[in-house]
Coordinates of C-alpha atoms in Angstrom, one line a residue:
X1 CA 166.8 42.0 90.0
X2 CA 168.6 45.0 89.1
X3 CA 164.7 46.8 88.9
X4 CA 163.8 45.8 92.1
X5 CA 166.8 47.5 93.7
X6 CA 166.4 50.3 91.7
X7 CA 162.2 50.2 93.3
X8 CA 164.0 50.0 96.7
X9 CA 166.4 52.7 96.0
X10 CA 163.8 54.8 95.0
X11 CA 160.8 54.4 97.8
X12 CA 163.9 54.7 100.1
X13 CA 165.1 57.9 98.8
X14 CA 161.1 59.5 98.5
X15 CA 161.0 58.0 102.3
X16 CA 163.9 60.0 103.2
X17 CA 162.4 63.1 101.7
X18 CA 159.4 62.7 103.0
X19 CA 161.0 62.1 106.8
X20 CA 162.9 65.3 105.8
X21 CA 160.0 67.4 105.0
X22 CA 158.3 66.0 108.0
X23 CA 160.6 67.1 110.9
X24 CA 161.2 70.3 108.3
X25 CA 157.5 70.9 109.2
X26 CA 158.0 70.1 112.9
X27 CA 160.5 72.7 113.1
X28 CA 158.8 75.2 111.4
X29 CA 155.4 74.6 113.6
X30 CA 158.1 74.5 116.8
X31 CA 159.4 77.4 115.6
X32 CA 155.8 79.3 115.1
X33 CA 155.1 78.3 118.3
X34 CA 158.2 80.0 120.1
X35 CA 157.9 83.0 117.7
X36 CA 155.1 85.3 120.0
X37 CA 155.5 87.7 122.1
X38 CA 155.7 86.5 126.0
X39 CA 154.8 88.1 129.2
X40 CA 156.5 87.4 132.5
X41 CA 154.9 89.0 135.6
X42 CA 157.5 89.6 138.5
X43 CA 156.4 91.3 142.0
X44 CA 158.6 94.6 142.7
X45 CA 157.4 94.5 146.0
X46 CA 154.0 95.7 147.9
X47 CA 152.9 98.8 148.8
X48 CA 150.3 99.5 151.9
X49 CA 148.9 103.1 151.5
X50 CA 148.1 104.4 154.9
X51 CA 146.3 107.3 153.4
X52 CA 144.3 106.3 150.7
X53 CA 143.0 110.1 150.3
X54 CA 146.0 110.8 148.3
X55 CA 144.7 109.1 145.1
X56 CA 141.5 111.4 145.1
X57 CA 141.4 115.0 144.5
X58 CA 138.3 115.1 147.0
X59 CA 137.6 113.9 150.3
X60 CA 136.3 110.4 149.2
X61 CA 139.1 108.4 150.8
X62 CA 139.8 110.1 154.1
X63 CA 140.8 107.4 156.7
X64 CA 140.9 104.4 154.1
X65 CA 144.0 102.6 153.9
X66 CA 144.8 99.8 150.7
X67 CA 147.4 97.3 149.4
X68 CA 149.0 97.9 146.4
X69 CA 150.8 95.4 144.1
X70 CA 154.0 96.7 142.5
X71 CA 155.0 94.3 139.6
X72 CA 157.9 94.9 136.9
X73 CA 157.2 92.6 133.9
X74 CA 159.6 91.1 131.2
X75 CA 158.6 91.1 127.4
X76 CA 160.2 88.4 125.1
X77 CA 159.7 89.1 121.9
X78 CA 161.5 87.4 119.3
X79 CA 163.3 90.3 118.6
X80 CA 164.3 91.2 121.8
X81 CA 163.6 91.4 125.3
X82 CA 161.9 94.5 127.2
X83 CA 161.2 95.0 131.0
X84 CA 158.6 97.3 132.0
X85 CA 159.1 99.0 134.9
X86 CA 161.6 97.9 137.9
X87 CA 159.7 97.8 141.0
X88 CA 160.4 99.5 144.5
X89 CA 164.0 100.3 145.4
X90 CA 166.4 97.0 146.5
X91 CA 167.5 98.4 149.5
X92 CA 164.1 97.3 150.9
X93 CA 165.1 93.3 150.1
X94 CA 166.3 92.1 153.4
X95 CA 165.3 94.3 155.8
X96 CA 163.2 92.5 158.8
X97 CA 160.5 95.0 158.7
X98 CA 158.8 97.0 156.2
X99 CA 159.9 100.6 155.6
X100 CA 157.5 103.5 156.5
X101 CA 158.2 106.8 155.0
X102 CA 158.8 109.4 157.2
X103 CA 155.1 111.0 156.1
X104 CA 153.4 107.7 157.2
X105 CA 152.0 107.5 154.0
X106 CA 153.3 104.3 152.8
X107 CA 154.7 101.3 154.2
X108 CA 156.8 99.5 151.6
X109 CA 158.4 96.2 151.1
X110 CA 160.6 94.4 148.6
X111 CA 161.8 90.3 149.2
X112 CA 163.5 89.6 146.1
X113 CA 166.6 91.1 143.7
X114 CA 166.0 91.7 139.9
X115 CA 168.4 89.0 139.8
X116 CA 167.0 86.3 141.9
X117 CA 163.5 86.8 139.9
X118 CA 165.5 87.1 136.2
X119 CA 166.8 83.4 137.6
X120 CA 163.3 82.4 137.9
X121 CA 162.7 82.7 134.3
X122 CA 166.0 81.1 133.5
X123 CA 167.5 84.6 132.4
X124 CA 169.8 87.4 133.7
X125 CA 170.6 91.2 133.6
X126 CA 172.5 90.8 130.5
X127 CA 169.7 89.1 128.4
X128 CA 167.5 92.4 128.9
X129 CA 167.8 94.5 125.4
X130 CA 165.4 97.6 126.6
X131 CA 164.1 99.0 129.4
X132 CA 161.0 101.7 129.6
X133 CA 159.7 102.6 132.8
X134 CA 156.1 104.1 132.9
X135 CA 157.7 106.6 134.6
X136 CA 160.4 108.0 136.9
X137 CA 157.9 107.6 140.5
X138 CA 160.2 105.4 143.4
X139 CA 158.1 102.8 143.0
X140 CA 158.5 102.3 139.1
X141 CA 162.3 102.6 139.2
X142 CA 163.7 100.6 141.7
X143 CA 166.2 98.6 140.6
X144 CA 166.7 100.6 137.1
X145 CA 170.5 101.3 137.7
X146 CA 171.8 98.0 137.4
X147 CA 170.3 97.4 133.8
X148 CA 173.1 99.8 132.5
X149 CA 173.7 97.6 129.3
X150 CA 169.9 97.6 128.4
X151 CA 168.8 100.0 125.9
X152 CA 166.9 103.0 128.3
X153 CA 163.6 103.6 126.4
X154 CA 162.4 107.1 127.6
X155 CA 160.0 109.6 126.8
X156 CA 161.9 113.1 126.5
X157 CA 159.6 114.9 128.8
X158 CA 160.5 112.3 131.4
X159 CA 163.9 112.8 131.0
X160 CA 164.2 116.4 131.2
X161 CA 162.1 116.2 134.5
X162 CA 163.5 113.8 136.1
X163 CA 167.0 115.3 135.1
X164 CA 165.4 118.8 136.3
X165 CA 167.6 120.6 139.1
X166 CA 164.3 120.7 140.8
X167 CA 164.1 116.6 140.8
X168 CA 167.8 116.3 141.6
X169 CA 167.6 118.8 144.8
X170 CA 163.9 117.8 146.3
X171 CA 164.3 114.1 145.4
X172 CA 167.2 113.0 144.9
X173 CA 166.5 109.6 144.8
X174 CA 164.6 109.9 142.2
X175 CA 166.6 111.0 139.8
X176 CA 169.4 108.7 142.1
X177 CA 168.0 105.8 140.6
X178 CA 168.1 106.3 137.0
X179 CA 171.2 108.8 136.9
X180 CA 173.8 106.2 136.4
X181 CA 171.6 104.7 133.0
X182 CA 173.8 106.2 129.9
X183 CA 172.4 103.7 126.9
X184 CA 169.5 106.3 126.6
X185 CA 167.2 106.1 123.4
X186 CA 164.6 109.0 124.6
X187 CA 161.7 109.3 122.5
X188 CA 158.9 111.4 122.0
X189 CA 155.1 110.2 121.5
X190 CA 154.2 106.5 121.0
X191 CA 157.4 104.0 120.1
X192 CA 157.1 100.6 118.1
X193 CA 159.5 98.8 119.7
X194 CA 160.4 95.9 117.6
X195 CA 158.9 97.4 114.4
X196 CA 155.7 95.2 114.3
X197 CA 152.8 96.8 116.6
X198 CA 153.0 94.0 119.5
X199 CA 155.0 96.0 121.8
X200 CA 154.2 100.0 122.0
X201 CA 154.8 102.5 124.4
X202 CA 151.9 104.8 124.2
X203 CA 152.6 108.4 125.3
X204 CA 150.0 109.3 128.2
X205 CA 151.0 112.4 130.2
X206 CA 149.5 113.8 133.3
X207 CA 150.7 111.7 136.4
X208 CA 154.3 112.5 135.5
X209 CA 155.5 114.5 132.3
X210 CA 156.0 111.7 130.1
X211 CA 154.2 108.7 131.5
X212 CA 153.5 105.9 129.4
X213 CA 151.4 102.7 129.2
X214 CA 152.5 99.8 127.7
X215 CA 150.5 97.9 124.9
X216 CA 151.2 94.6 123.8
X217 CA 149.4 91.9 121.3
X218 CA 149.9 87.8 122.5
X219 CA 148.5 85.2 120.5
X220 CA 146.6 83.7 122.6
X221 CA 145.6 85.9 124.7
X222 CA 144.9 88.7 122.5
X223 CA 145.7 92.8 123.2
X224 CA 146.4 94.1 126.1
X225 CA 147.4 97.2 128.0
X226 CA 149.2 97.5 131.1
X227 CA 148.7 101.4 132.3
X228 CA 151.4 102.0 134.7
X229 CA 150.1 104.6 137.4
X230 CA 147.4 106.4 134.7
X231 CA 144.9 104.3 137.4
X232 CA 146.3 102.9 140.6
X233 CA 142.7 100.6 141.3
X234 CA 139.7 100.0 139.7
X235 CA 137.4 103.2 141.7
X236 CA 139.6 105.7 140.3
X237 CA 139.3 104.3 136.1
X238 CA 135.3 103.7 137.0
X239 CA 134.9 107.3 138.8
X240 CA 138.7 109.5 136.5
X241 CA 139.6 110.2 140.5
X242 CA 143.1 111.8 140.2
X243 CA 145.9 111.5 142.7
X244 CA 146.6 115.1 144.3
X245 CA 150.4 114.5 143.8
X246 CA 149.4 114.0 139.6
X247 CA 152.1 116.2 137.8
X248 CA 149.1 118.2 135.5
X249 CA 145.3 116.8 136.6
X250 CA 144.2 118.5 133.2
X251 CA 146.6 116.2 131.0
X252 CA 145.7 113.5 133.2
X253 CA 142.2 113.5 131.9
X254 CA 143.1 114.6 128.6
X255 CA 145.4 110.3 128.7
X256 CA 142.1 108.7 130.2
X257 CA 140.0 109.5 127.7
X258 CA 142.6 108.7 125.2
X259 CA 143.9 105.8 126.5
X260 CA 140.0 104.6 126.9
X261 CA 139.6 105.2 123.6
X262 CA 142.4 103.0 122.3
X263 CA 141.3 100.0 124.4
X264 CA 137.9 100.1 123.1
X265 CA 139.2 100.0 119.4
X266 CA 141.8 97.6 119.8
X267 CA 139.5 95.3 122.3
X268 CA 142.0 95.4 124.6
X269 CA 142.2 93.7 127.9
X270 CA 143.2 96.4 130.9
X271 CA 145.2 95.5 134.1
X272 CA 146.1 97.5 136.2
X273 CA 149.7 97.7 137.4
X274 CA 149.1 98.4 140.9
X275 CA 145.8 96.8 141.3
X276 CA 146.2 93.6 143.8
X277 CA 143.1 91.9 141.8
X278 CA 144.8 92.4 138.8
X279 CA 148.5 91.2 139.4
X280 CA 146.8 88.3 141.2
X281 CA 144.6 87.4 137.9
X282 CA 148.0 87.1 135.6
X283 CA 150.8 83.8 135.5
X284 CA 153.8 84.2 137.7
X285 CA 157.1 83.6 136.8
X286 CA 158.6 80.9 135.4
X287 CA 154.8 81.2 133.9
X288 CA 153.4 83.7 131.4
X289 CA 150.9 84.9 129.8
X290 CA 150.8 84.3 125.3

């Protein structure tokens, strides 16, 4: 009798181990699963261009007009969190029509608060670690200045201009909208941000003094880059047209060729940032893109 108990016993105890090992294995697969990097696409606003011929050093787009996304994104990382870029200024959410600038260049509209679309994806201002902004333009830095506990990843050329006299007494709200950012990491060439080649900022000058693209690896859907304002739609990559507001058109060139380079060898997929096509094509929040 005693033997048999002792069989029990012991088929009981390797079934315990073996139930152990089994939700040891769950959690490890769980865990895998949770462990790659994320991409949450959130619309900073929209954009209409009333005069197109500004994104063209030639006559090409005289009397076309376009729509232009503006999305901010979040990066979840297991590491941390990163947003890139912060959309068009809040002051625009609320307003019952959309703003035209007094050039009649662009007609610009915001609905929703960082915080509203944080909510969306179940987080808040406080659960952002970095923030990098392709660059220092109105339309990039929006809402910048209330993610003062975030970690402000910046290229040192963009700093300094931005910072300029020159920025602060032609455009003040500019430099306005980032002055109030003192958790300032500033950098200078391409950054790993978490160490481990899935989130870079990649150093591509020309449009500003220290723009930047973003590139990132997801599992799933494999590398790709998102290019902040190096191309604002898909004629100017195919034909390298260059705004006529670009800070330096010869740099400019100097980051498409390099920046087409790097996409090729990594095999990454290109969107556009401001490209309505392109925002449209990725998951919205609470969705995202693996």
């Amino acid at each position: 009798m005693k033997k048999v108990v002792l069989v029990f016993l012991l088929f009981g105890a390797l079934g315990c181990k073996n139930a152990k090992k089994e939700v040891e294995t769950e959690n490890a697969i769980e865990l895998a699963a949770e462990s790659g990097v994320k991409l949450y696409t959130l619309s900073g606003g929209t954009v209409q261009v009333n005069q197109l011929e500004l994104f063209s050093q030639d006559t090409t787009y005289t009397g076309q007009t376009k729509v232009f996304a503006d999305a901010f994104y979040v990066i979840e990382h297991p590491k941390g969190t990163l947003m890139w870029d912060a959309g068009l200024p809040e002051m625009l959410v609320g307003m019952p029509e959309p703003y035209t600038d007094p050039s009649g260049a662009f007609t610009v509209s915001r609905k929703d608060s960082v915080e509203a679309l944080l909510a969306s994806i179940d987080m808040t201002i406080d659960d952002i670690d970095y923030l990098s902004l392709s660059h220092t333009h109105f339309d990039h830095s929006g809402h910048a200045e209330k993610l003062k506990k975030a970690i402000w990843l910046v290229q040192e050329a963009e700093y300094d201009f931005v910072t300029s006299e020159e920025v602060q007494q032609t455009n003040a709200d500019v430099y306005n909208a980032v002055n109030d950012l003192t958790n300032i990491k500033k950098i200078n060439g391409d950054y790993d941000v978490f160490g481990d080649g899935k989130v870079v900022l990649k150093l591509m000058p020309g449009h500003t003094p220290g723009h930047q693209v973003l590139y990132l690896e997801l599992d799933e859907h494999g590398p790709l880059l998102l290019t902040g304002d190096l191309y604002h739609f898909y004629e100017n990559r195919e034909y390298k047209r260059i705004p006529i507001f670009n800070f330096d058109v010869d740099k400019t060139k100097e980051s498409m060729a390099a920046f087409e380079t790097f996409a090729v060898e990594k095999g990454a997929k290109v969107y556009l940032q401001h490209a309505k096509g392109d925002f449209d094509m990725l998951p919205k929040a609470p969705n995202y893109l693996k």
